[in-house]
Short mmCIF file of C-alpha atoms in Angstrom, two decimals:
data_model
loop_
_atom_site.label_atom_id
_atom_site.label_comp_id
_atom_site.label_asym_id
_atom_site.label_seq_id
_atom_site.Cartn_x
_atom_site.Cartn_y
_atom_site.Cartn_z
CA MET A 1 -222.86 -42.69 -30.01
CA GLY A 2 -219.24 -41.79 -30.78
CA LYS A 3 -219.03 -39.49 -27.73
CA LEU A 4 -220.29 -42.30 -25.47
CA ALA A 5 -217.65 -44.72 -26.76
CA LEU A 6 -214.91 -42.08 -26.44
CA THR A 7 -216.01 -41.19 -22.88
CA SER A 8 -216.15 -44.87 -21.88
CA LEU A 9 -212.67 -45.43 -23.28
CA ALA A 10 -211.32 -42.38 -21.41
CA VAL A 11 -212.86 -43.54 -18.10
CA ALA A 12 -211.46 -47.05 -18.59
CA VAL A 13 -207.96 -45.69 -19.25
CA LEU A 14 -208.12 -43.45 -16.15
CA VAL A 15 -209.35 -46.26 -13.93
CA LEU A 16 -206.76 -48.75 -15.11
CA THR A 17 -203.75 -46.41 -15.09
CA GLY A 18 -204.59 -43.66 -12.64
CA CYS A 19 -205.08 -45.76 -9.53
CA SER A 20 -201.89 -47.80 -9.46
CA GLN A 21 -199.97 -47.93 -6.19
CA LYS A 22 -196.49 -49.06 -5.31
CA SER A 23 -195.79 -51.12 -2.26
CA PRO A 24 -193.04 -49.62 -0.11
CA GLU A 25 -189.80 -51.53 0.01
CA VAL A 26 -188.61 -52.37 3.50
CA ASP A 27 -185.06 -53.42 4.31
CA MET A 28 -185.39 -56.13 6.97
CA THR A 29 -181.65 -56.92 7.09
CA LYS A 30 -180.71 -54.02 9.35
CA GLY A 31 -181.49 -53.76 13.06
CA THR A 32 -184.60 -51.87 14.06
CA SER A 33 -184.98 -49.24 16.70
CA ASP A 34 -187.85 -49.57 19.13
CA THR A 35 -189.69 -46.79 20.92
CA LYS A 36 -187.21 -46.83 23.80
CA GLY A 37 -184.22 -46.49 21.49
CA ALA A 38 -182.81 -50.01 21.82
CA SER A 39 -181.76 -51.65 18.59
CA THR A 40 -182.41 -55.31 17.92
CA ASN A 41 -181.57 -57.65 15.08
CA ASP A 42 -184.07 -60.43 15.81
CA GLY A 43 -187.16 -58.59 14.59
CA MET A 44 -188.59 -57.91 18.06
CA SER A 45 -188.12 -54.60 19.82
CA ALA A 46 -187.54 -54.38 23.55
CA LEU A 47 -191.14 -53.19 23.92
CA GLN A 48 -192.47 -56.23 22.03
CA LYS A 49 -190.31 -58.55 24.14
CA LEU A 50 -191.61 -56.98 27.35
CA ILE A 51 -195.22 -57.34 26.22
CA ALA A 52 -194.61 -60.98 25.20
CA SER A 53 -192.99 -61.68 28.56
CA LEU A 54 -195.87 -60.14 30.51
CA GLU A 55 -198.43 -62.12 28.50
CA ALA A 56 -196.46 -65.36 28.91
CA ASN A 57 -196.25 -64.85 32.69
CA SER A 58 -199.94 -64.04 33.11
CA LYS A 59 -202.09 -66.84 34.43
CA THR A 60 -205.30 -67.95 32.74
CA ILE A 61 -208.43 -67.87 34.92
CA TYR A 62 -210.76 -70.88 34.55
CA PHE A 63 -214.48 -71.02 35.32
CA ASP A 64 -217.06 -73.66 36.12
CA PHE A 65 -219.75 -74.63 33.62
CA ASP A 66 -222.26 -71.82 33.05
CA LYS A 67 -220.67 -69.66 35.81
CA TYR A 68 -218.90 -66.32 35.79
CA THR A 69 -217.78 -66.02 39.40
CA VAL A 70 -214.08 -66.58 40.03
CA ARG A 71 -213.53 -69.98 41.64
CA LYS A 72 -211.70 -70.13 44.96
CA ASP A 73 -208.88 -72.18 43.39
CA GLN A 74 -208.40 -69.41 40.78
CA GLN A 75 -208.07 -66.56 43.30
CA ALA A 76 -204.30 -67.16 43.56
CA ASN A 77 -204.08 -66.58 39.79
CA ILE A 78 -205.99 -63.30 40.15
CA ASP A 79 -203.54 -62.26 42.89
CA ALA A 80 -200.51 -63.23 40.77
CA ASN A 81 -201.85 -61.36 37.73
CA ALA A 82 -202.61 -58.26 39.79
CA ALA A 83 -199.04 -58.29 41.13
CA LEU A 84 -197.65 -58.83 37.61
CA PHE A 85 -199.72 -56.08 35.99
CA ASN A 86 -199.02 -53.66 38.88
CA SER A 87 -195.26 -54.22 38.62
CA ALA A 88 -193.04 -51.30 37.60
CA GLU A 89 -192.44 -52.60 34.07
CA ALA A 90 -196.17 -53.16 33.42
CA LYS A 91 -197.57 -49.94 34.91
CA SER A 92 -197.51 -48.08 31.57
CA PHE A 93 -199.56 -50.72 29.74
CA SER A 94 -203.28 -51.36 29.50
CA ILE A 95 -204.61 -54.87 30.02
CA LYS A 96 -207.36 -56.50 27.96
CA VAL A 97 -209.26 -59.33 29.66
CA GLU A 98 -210.69 -61.76 27.10
CA GLY A 99 -213.69 -63.82 28.26
CA ASN A 100 -214.25 -67.20 26.57
CA CYS A 101 -216.83 -69.99 26.76
CA ASP A 102 -217.32 -73.61 25.80
CA GLU A 103 -219.55 -74.59 22.88
CA PHE A 104 -222.76 -75.04 24.88
CA GLY A 105 -225.46 -72.38 24.56
CA THR A 106 -226.39 -69.94 21.83
CA ASP A 107 -223.88 -67.49 20.38
CA GLU A 108 -225.64 -64.58 22.10
CA TYR A 109 -225.68 -66.34 25.46
CA ASN A 110 -222.00 -67.25 25.22
CA TYR A 111 -220.96 -63.71 24.27
CA ALA A 112 -222.86 -62.39 27.28
CA LEU A 113 -221.35 -65.05 29.56
CA GLY A 114 -217.84 -64.35 28.24
CA LEU A 115 -218.34 -60.65 28.97
CA LYS A 116 -219.52 -61.42 32.51
CA ARG A 117 -216.44 -63.61 33.03
CA ALA A 118 -214.09 -60.89 31.79
CA LYS A 119 -215.85 -58.31 34.00
CA SER A 120 -215.60 -60.62 37.00
CA VAL A 121 -211.84 -60.95 36.45
CA LYS A 122 -211.50 -57.19 35.99
CA ASP A 123 -213.31 -56.63 39.28
CA GLY A 124 -210.91 -59.06 40.98
CA LEU A 125 -207.87 -57.22 39.57
CA VAL A 126 -209.27 -53.83 40.61
CA ALA A 127 -209.93 -55.20 44.12
CA LYS A 128 -206.21 -56.07 44.25
CA GLY A 129 -205.13 -52.51 43.43
CA MET A 130 -205.23 -52.20 39.65
CA VAL A 131 -206.57 -48.95 38.25
CA ALA A 132 -209.89 -49.73 36.54
CA ASP A 133 -209.12 -47.44 33.59
CA ARG A 134 -206.16 -49.66 32.64
CA VAL A 135 -208.34 -52.74 32.22
CA THR A 136 -210.70 -53.34 29.30
CA VAL A 137 -212.91 -56.36 28.76
CA VAL A 138 -213.99 -58.23 25.64
CA SER A 139 -215.91 -61.43 25.02
CA TYR A 140 -215.13 -63.97 22.33
CA GLY A 141 -217.95 -66.28 23.40
CA GLU A 142 -217.26 -69.71 21.95
CA SER A 143 -215.42 -68.36 18.88
CA ASN A 144 -211.89 -68.59 20.31
CA PRO A 145 -211.50 -72.14 21.67
CA ALA A 146 -208.27 -73.24 23.32
CA CYS A 147 -209.25 -76.84 22.60
CA THR A 148 -211.49 -78.23 19.86
CA GLU A 149 -212.07 -81.80 21.04
CA HIS A 150 -215.53 -82.76 22.25
CA ASN A 151 -214.97 -83.94 25.83
CA LYS A 152 -215.22 -82.58 29.38
CA ASP A 153 -211.50 -81.83 29.76
CA CYS A 154 -211.47 -79.82 26.56
CA TRP A 155 -214.64 -77.91 27.38
CA SER A 156 -213.22 -76.95 30.78
CA LYS A 157 -210.15 -75.44 29.06
CA ASN A 158 -212.42 -73.22 26.95
CA ARG A 159 -214.23 -71.72 29.96
CA ARG A 160 -211.55 -69.12 30.67
CA ALA A 161 -210.35 -65.55 30.78
CA GLU A 162 -207.01 -64.66 29.19
CA PHE A 163 -204.96 -61.48 29.11
CA LYS A 164 -203.46 -59.30 26.39
CA VAL A 165 -201.06 -56.45 27.17
CA LEU A 166 -201.71 -53.31 25.15
CA PRO A 167 -199.11 -50.57 24.66
#
C-alpha cells in the first residue's frame, strides 16, 4: 500500500512539473523581414500585401439557384480573374477556388454542389490559359455564408465561388 501511494505521488510530481513549457517571447516593435528581403514596420510583409491585393482584385463568381454552370453575365469575371492570376506577379502562387451555396438543400447536397461550382470555375480559368496544377478546389457548402438574412437577395449572394491566393 505504501509503494502504491509513493508511486502515485512520484507520477503526480512528474506530470505537474515535468511537462511545463514556456511561450516564446516575440519582439513586435522592430520591422520584420519578408521572404523577399523587404523590411516593413506595419506588420505585413511585401508577400502578404501582394496576396491581399490579388485577393481584393479577384472577382466573385455568382451562380443561379441549384446550378453550377457559369452564367453568361459572369464570364467576364472569369476572364478578368484568369488575366489577374496569369499576371507576372501572380504566376508563382496557387489559387484556391472556394465553392459556396445558399441554405436550401441538405448539407451533403450543398457540399457536392459547392464542389461542382468550384470545379466549373476552375475549368473556366484553365480554358483561359491557367495551368490546372495551380488551381485547387474546395467546397464550403452552406457553412460560409456571405449574407445571413433570409431573403432572395441574400441567398443569391451566397451562391458563389471565391478565390484565395496561396503562397
